[in-house]
Tab-separated table of C-alpha atoms in Angstrom:
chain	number	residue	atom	x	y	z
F	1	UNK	CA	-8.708	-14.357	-24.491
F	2	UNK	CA	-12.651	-15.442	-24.691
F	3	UNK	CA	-13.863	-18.855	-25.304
F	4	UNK	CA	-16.705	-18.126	-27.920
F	5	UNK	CA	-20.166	-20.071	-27.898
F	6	UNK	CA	-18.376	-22.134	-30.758
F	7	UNK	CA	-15.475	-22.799	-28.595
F	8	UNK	CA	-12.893	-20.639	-30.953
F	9	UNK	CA	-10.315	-18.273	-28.751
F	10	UNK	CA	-10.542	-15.121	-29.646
F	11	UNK	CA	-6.606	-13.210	-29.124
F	12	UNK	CA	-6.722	-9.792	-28.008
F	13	UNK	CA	-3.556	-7.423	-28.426
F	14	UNK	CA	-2.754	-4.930	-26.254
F	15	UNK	CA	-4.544	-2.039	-28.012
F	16	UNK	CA	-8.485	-4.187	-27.927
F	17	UNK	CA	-8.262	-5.311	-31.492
F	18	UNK	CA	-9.131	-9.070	-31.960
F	19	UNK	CA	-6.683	-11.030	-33.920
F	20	UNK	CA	-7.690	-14.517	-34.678
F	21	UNK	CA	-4.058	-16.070	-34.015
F	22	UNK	CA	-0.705	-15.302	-32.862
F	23	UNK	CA	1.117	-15.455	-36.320
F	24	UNK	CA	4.873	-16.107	-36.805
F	25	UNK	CA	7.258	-12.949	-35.347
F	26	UNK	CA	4.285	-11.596	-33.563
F	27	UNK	CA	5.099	-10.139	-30.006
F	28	UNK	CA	2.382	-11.375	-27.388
F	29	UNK	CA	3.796	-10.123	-24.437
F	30	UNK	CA	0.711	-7.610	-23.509
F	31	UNK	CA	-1.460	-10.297	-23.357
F	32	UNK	CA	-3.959	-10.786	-20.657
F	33	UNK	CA	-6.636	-14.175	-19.874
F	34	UNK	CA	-10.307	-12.099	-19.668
F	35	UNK	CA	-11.770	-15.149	-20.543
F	36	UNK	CA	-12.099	-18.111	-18.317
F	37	UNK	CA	-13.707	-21.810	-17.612
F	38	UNK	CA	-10.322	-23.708	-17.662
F	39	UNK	CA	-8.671	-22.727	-20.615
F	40	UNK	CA	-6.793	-19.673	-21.696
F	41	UNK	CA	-3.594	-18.090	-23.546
F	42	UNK	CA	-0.840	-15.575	-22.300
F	43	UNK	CA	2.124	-14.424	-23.897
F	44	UNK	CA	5.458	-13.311	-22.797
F	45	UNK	CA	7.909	-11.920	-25.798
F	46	UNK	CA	7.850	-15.176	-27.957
F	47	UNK	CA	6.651	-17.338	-25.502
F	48	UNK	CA	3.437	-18.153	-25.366
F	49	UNK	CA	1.309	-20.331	-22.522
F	50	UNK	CA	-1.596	-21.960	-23.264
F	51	UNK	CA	-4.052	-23.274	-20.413
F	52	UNK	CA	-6.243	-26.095	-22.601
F	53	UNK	CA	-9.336	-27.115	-20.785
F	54	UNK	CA	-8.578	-30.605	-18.436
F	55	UNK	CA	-4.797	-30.458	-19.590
F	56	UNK	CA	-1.446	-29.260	-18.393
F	57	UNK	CA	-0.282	-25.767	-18.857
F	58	UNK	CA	1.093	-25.938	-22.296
F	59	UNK	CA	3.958	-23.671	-23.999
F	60	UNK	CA	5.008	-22.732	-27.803
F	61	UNK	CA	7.730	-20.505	-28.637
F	62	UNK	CA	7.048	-20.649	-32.539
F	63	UNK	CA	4.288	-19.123	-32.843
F	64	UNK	CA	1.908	-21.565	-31.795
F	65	UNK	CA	2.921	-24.526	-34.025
F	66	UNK	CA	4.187	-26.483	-31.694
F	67	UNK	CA	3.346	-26.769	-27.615
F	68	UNK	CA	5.023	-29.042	-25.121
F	69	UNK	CA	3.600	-29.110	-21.468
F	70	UNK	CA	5.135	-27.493	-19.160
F	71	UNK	CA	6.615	-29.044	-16.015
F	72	UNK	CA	6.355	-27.796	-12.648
F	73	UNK	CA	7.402	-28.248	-8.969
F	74	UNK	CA	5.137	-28.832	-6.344
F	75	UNK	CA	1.218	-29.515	-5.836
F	76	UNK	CA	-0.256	-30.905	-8.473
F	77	UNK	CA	-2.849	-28.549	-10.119
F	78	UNK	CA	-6.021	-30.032	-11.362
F	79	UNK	CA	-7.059	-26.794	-14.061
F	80	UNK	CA	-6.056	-22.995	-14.152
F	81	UNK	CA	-8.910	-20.143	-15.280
F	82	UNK	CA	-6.433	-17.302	-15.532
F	83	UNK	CA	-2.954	-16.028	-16.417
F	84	UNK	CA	-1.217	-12.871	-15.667
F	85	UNK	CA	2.181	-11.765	-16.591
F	86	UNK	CA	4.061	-8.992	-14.973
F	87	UNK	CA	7.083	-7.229	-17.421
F	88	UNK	CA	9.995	-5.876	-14.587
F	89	UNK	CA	12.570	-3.802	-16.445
F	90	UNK	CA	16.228	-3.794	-14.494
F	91	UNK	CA	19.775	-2.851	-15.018
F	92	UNK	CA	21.851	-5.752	-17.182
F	93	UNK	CA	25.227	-5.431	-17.759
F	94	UNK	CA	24.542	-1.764	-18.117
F	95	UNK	CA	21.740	-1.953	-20.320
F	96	UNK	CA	18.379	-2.111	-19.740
F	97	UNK	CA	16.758	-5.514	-19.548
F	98	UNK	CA	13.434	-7.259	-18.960
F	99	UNK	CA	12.650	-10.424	-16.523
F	100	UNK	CA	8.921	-11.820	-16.857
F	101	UNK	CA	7.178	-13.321	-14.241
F	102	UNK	CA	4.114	-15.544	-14.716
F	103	UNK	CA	1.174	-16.352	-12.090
F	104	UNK	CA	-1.838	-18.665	-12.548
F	105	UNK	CA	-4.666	-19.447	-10.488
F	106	UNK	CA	-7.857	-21.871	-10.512
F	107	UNK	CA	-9.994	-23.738	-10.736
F	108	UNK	CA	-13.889	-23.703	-11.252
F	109	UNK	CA	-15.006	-26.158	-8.809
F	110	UNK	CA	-11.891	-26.446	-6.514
F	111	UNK	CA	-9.479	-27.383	-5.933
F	112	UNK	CA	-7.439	-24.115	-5.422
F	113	UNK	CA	-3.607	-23.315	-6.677
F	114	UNK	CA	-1.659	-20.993	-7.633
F	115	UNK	CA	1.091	-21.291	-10.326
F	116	UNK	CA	3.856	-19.015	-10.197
F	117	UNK	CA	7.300	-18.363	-12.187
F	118	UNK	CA	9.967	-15.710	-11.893
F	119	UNK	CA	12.026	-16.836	-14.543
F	120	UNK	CA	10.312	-16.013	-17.753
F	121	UNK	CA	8.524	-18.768	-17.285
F	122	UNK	CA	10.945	-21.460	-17.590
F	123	UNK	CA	10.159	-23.102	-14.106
F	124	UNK	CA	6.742	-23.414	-12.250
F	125	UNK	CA	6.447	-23.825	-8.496
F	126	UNK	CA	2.563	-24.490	-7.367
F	127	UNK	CA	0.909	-23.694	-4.429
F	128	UNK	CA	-2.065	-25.170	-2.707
F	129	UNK	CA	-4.313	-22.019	-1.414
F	130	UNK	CA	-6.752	-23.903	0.362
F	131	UNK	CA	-6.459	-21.894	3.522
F	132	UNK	CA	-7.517	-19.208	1.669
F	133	UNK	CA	-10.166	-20.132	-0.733
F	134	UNK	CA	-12.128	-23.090	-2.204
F	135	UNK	CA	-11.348	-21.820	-6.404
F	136	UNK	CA	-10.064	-19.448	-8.206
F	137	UNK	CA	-11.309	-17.732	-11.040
F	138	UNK	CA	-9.043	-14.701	-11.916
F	139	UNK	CA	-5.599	-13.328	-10.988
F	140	UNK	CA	-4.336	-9.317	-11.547
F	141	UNK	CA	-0.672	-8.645	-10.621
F	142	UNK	CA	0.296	-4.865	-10.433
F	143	UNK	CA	3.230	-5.829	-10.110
F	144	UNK	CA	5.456	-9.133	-9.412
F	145	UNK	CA	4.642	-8.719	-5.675
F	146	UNK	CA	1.312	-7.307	-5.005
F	147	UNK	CA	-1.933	-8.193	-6.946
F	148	UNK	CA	-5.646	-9.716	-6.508
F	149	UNK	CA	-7.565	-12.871	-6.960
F	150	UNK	CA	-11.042	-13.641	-7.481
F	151	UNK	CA	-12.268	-16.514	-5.271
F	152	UNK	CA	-15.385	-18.477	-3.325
F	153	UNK	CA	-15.427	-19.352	-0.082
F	154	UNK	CA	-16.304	-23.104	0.077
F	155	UNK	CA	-16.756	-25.985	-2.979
F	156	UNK	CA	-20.386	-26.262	-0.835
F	157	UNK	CA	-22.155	-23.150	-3.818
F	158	UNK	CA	-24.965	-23.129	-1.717
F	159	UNK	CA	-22.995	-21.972	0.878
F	160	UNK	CA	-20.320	-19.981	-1.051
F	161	UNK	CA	-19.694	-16.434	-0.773
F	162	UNK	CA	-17.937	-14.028	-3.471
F	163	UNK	CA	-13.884	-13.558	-2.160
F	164	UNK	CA	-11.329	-10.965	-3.193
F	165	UNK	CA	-7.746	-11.940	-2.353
F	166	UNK	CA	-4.996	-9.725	-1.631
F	167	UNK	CA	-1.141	-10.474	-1.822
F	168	UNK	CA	1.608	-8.161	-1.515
F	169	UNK	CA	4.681	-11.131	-1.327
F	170	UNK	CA	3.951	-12.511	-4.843
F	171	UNK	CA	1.815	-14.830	-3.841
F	172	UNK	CA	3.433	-16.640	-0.673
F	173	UNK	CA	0.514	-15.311	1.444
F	174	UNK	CA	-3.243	-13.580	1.153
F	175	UNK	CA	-5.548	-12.035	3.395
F	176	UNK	CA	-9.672	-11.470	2.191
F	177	UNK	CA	-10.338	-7.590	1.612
F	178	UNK	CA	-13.739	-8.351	0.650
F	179	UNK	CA	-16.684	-11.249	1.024
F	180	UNK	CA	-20.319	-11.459	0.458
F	181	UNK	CA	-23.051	-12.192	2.573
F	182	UNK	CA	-25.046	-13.857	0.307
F	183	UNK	CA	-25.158	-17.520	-0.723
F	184	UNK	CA	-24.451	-19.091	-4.119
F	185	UNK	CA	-21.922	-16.630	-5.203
F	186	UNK	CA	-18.281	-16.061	-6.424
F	187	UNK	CA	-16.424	-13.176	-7.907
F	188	UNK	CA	-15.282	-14.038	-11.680
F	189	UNK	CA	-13.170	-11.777	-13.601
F	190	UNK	CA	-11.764	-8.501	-12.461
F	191	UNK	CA	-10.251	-5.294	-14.051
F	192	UNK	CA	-8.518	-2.263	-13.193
F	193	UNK	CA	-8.509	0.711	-15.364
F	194	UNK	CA	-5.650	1.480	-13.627
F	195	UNK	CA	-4.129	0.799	-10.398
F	196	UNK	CA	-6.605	2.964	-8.143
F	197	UNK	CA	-9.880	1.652	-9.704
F	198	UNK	CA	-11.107	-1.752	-10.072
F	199	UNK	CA	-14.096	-3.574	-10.717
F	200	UNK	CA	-15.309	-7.291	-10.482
F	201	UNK	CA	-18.268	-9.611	-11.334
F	202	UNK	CA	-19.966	-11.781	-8.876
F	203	UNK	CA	-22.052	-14.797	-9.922
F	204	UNK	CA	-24.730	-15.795	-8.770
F	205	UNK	CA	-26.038	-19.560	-8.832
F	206	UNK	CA	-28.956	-19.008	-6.523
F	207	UNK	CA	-31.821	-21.455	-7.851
F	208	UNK	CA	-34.262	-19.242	-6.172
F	209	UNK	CA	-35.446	-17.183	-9.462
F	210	UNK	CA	-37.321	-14.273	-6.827
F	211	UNK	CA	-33.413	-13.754	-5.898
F	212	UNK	CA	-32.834	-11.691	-9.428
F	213	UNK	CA	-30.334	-8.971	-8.382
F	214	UNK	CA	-27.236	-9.345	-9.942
F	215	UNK	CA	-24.227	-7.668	-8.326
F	216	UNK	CA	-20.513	-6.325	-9.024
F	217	UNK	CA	-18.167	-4.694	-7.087
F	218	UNK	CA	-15.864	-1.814	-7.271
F	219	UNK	CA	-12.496	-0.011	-5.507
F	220	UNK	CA	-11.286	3.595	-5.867
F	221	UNK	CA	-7.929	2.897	-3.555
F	222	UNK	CA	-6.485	0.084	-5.521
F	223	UNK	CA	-8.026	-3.063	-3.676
F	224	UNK	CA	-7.990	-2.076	-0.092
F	225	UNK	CA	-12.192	-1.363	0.233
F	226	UNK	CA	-14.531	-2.644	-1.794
F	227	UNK	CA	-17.903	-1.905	-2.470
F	228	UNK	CA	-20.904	-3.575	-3.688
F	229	UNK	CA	-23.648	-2.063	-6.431
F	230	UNK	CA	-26.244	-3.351	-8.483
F	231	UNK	CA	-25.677	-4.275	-12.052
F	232	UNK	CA	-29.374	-5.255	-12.783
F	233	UNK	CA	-32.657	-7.081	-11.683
F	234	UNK	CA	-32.465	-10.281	-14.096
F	235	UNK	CA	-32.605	-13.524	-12.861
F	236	UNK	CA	-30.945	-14.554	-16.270
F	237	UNK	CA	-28.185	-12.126	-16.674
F	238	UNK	CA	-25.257	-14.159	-15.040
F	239	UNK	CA	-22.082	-11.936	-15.224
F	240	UNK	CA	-18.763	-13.345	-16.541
F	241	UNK	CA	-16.111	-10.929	-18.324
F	242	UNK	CA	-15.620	-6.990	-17.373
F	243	UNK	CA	-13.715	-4.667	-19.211
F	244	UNK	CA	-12.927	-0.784	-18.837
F	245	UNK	CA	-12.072	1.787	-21.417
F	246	UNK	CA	-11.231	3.798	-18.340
F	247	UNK	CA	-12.259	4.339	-14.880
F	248	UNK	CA	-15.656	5.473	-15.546
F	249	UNK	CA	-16.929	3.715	-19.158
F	250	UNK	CA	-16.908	0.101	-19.375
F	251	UNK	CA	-18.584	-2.925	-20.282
F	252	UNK	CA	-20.102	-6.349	-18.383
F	253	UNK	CA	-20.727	-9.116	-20.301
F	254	UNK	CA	-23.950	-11.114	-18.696
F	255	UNK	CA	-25.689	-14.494	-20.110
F	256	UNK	CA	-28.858	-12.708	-21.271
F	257	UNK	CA	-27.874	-9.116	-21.952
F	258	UNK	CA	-24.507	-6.749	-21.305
């Protein structure tokens, strides 16, 4: 889901192809926030939860006619930047069936949560990570117990430093597996290609314009190590989504050029 300069979402199915709206009998539940800045969609089968910018986490399960916040227990959570769902198939009555768990993280700004639900998404518990991290920007789950977020280090951005979080519990605890070293900077949006190979953007609000080297980073054993490269020497080019065809061609998009 993007947020365009004329503030229209933008759905993306599973296959890349932009579809304009989730229509009625449409499956969304391949759906994945690459977008960010406090609002976002996700689907599970016919459910569908929408993050609107300052609001509650919102659901439909008509298509998108209709939403209704959604409650939740816990912390109260001022904003989330990004959805994931994981699909786990298991035995039901004999047959096979599928359980959906949802996970949320933010915000821009702090304060820092994380939203989770292991029940299709029919309850919420929140968490407040601020032992780990100051915000949240991004959230992958491989699967419903280990997965990454992207993070800063303090609310202070002069003082912040890029953060990748790791869980392998579901979310009950995290450890850093990487920081930065310079100031002004978070990590955005992540991707993985597939479960070995990841990348991630790191911003950087330096006001310093001589400071024009704009970074990402990258992992080749699925999150453990990760390493830092150059995307470009452009004061302006601010990096925000990433996406990968596969583990070696793939796409940043930047504020002055991708």
């Amino acid at each position: 889901i993007g947020r365009g300069a004329g503030g229209r979402n933008l759905v993306l199915s599973d296959l890349g192809h932009p579809r304009p709206h989730i229509g009625e009998g449409d499956e969304a539940e391949q759906l994945h926030v690459i977008g960010g800045g406090g609002a976002g969609i996700v689907g599970l089968h016919h459910r569908v939860l929408h993050q609107p910018a300052g609001g509650l986490l919102q659901v439909t399960e008509d298509g998108g006619r209709n939403w209704k916040p959604v409650t939740y227990a816990g912390k109260y959570i001022k904003g989330l930047c990004a959805l994931d769902i994981v699909k786990e198939e298991f035995i039901n009555h004999g047959e096979i069936g599928y359980k959906y768990h949802v996970y949320g993280v933010g915000r821009v700004g702090s304060p820092a949560n994380f939203l989770v639900s292991h029940d299709d998404g029919n309850s919420f518990t929140s968490m407040d990570m601020s032992p780990y991290c100051s915000a949240l920007y991004d959230i992958k789950m491989f699967n419903k117990k280990e997965g990454f977020a992207c993070a800063s280090t303090t609310e202070d951005i002069a003082n912040s430093h890029a953060l990748i979080l790791h869980t392998l519990d579901g979310g009950k605890t995290w450890k850093k597996v990487f920081e930065s070293q310079r100031p002004f900077e978070i990590t955005w949006k992540m991707f993985f290609p597939s479960n070995k190979v990841g990348y991630a953007t790191i911003q950087n609000y330096n006001p310093d314009k001589t400071v024009d080297t704009q970074h990402y980073i990258k992992t080749t054993n699925g999150g453990k190590k990760w390493k830092e490269y150059v995307l470009c020497k452009d004061y302006k080019a601010r990096s925000f989504g990433v996406g990968f065809i596969d583990e070696n061609n793939g796409f940043i998009g930047t504020m002055n050029s991708g």
